[in-house]
Amino acid sequence: MRVIFNQDGYIAQVSPDMSCVVHRVGELPNKQILNTHVGEKLPSQDWREVRLMGCPDEIRVQIVKAWKEAQ
């Protein structure tokens, strides 16, 4: 998996088969790192079918753009 997007606490990674996994990473007050799965896009899916839970639209647009550039 390689990172194609890392901004505003969101990290998108793409695999060789072009699956895309999105996580949100943040630091808790006690300095622990919290990693939350936001969503994933499988090669057989279109981005319109993919739900990224709690992800703002402007971040989603940037992730889709980065995924298209990674192809």
mmCIF file of C-alpha atoms in Angstrom:
data_model
loop_
_atom_site.group_PDB
_atom_site.id
_atom_site.type_symbol
_atom_site.label_atom_id
_atom_site.label_comp_id
_atom_site.label_asym_id
_atom_site.label_seq_id
_atom_site.Cartn_x
_atom_site.Cartn_y
_atom_site.Cartn_z
ATOM 1 C CA MET A 1 0.000 0.000 0.000
ATOM 2 C CA ARG A 2 1.280 3.437 -0.816
ATOM 3 C CA VAL A 3 0.047 6.760 0.518
ATOM 4 C CA ILE A 4 -1.590 8.969 -2.109
ATOM 5 C CA PHE A 5 -3.150 11.560 0.228
ATOM 6 C CA ASN A 6 -2.107 12.773 3.682
ATOM 7 C CA GLN A 7 -3.745 16.010 4.718
ATOM 8 C CA ASP A 8 -5.964 17.385 7.502
ATOM 9 C CA GLY A 9 -5.724 14.123 9.429
ATOM 10 C CA TYR A 10 -6.952 11.973 6.534
ATOM 11 C CA ILE A 11 -4.705 9.350 4.948
ATOM 12 C CA ALA A 12 -5.622 7.551 1.727
ATOM 13 C CA GLN A 13 -3.640 4.527 0.630
ATOM 14 C CA VAL A 14 -3.855 2.650 -2.644
ATOM 15 C CA SER A 15 -2.925 -0.983 -3.311
ATOM 16 C CA PRO A 16 -1.484 -2.420 -6.547
ATOM 17 C CA ASP A 17 -4.999 -3.457 -7.676
ATOM 18 C CA MET A 18 -6.132 0.192 -7.142
ATOM 19 C CA SER A 19 -8.209 -0.478 -4.039
ATOM 20 C CA CYS A 20 -8.238 2.670 -1.920
ATOM 21 C CA VAL A 21 -8.509 2.731 1.888
ATOM 22 C CA VAL A 22 -9.086 5.949 3.843
ATOM 23 C CA HIS A 23 -8.306 6.449 7.538
ATOM 24 C CA ARG A 24 -8.516 9.412 9.860
ATOM 25 C CA VAL A 25 -5.605 9.792 12.245
ATOM 26 C CA GLY A 26 -5.592 11.997 15.310
ATOM 27 C CA GLU A 27 -3.871 12.414 18.630
ATOM 28 C CA LEU A 28 -5.817 12.143 21.876
ATOM 29 C CA PRO A 29 -5.131 14.425 24.861
ATOM 30 C CA ASN A 30 -3.147 11.607 26.533
ATOM 31 C CA LYS A 31 -0.839 11.490 23.450
ATOM 32 C CA GLN A 32 -2.247 8.210 22.119
ATOM 33 C CA ILE A 33 -2.757 7.984 18.356
ATOM 34 C CA LEU A 34 -6.291 7.186 17.232
ATOM 35 C CA ASN A 35 -6.661 5.600 13.784
ATOM 36 C CA THR A 36 -10.241 5.341 12.457
ATOM 37 C CA HIS A 37 -11.328 3.548 9.280
ATOM 38 C CA VAL A 38 -13.358 6.019 7.192
ATOM 39 C CA GLY A 39 -14.071 3.904 4.117
ATOM 40 C CA GLU A 40 -12.682 2.018 1.162
ATOM 41 C CA LYS A 41 -13.110 1.818 -2.596
ATOM 42 C CA LEU A 42 -12.771 -1.533 -4.300
ATOM 43 C CA PRO A 43 -11.663 -1.795 -7.950
ATOM 44 C CA SER A 44 -15.161 -2.894 -9.013
ATOM 45 C CA GLN A 45 -16.818 0.173 -7.434
ATOM 46 C CA ASP A 46 -17.339 3.657 -8.750
ATOM 47 C CA TRP A 47 -16.544 6.571 -6.407
ATOM 48 C CA ARG A 48 -20.264 7.470 -6.389
ATOM 49 C CA GLU A 49 -20.941 4.174 -4.572
ATOM 50 C CA VAL A 50 -18.301 4.765 -1.884
ATOM 51 C CA ARG A 51 -19.178 6.222 1.513
ATOM 52 C CA LEU A 52 -16.450 7.938 3.478
ATOM 53 C CA MET A 53 -17.965 8.303 6.958
ATOM 54 C CA GLY A 54 -17.641 11.842 8.310
ATOM 55 C CA CYS A 55 -15.270 12.952 5.555
ATOM 56 C CA PRO A 56 -15.916 16.540 4.373
ATOM 57 C CA ASP A 57 -16.745 16.937 0.680
ATOM 58 C CA GLU A 58 -13.661 19.038 -0.061
ATOM 59 C CA ILE A 59 -11.381 16.296 1.358
ATOM 60 C CA ARG A 60 -13.289 13.613 -0.562
ATOM 61 C CA VAL A 61 -12.791 15.538 -3.830
ATOM 62 C CA GLN A 62 -9.049 15.786 -3.158
ATOM 63 C CA ILE A 63 -8.827 12.048 -2.384
ATOM 64 C CA VAL A 64 -10.653 11.132 -5.617
ATOM 65 C CA LYS A 65 -8.328 13.436 -7.573
ATOM 66 C CA ALA A 66 -5.242 11.861 -5.949
ATOM 67 C CA TRP A 67 -6.581 8.364 -6.720
ATOM 68 C CA LYS A 68 -7.120 9.256 -10.388
ATOM 69 C CA GLU A 69 -3.585 10.681 -10.610
ATOM 70 C CA ALA A 70 -2.175 7.486 -9.027
ATOM 71 C CA GLN A 71 -3.599 5.274 -11.772
#
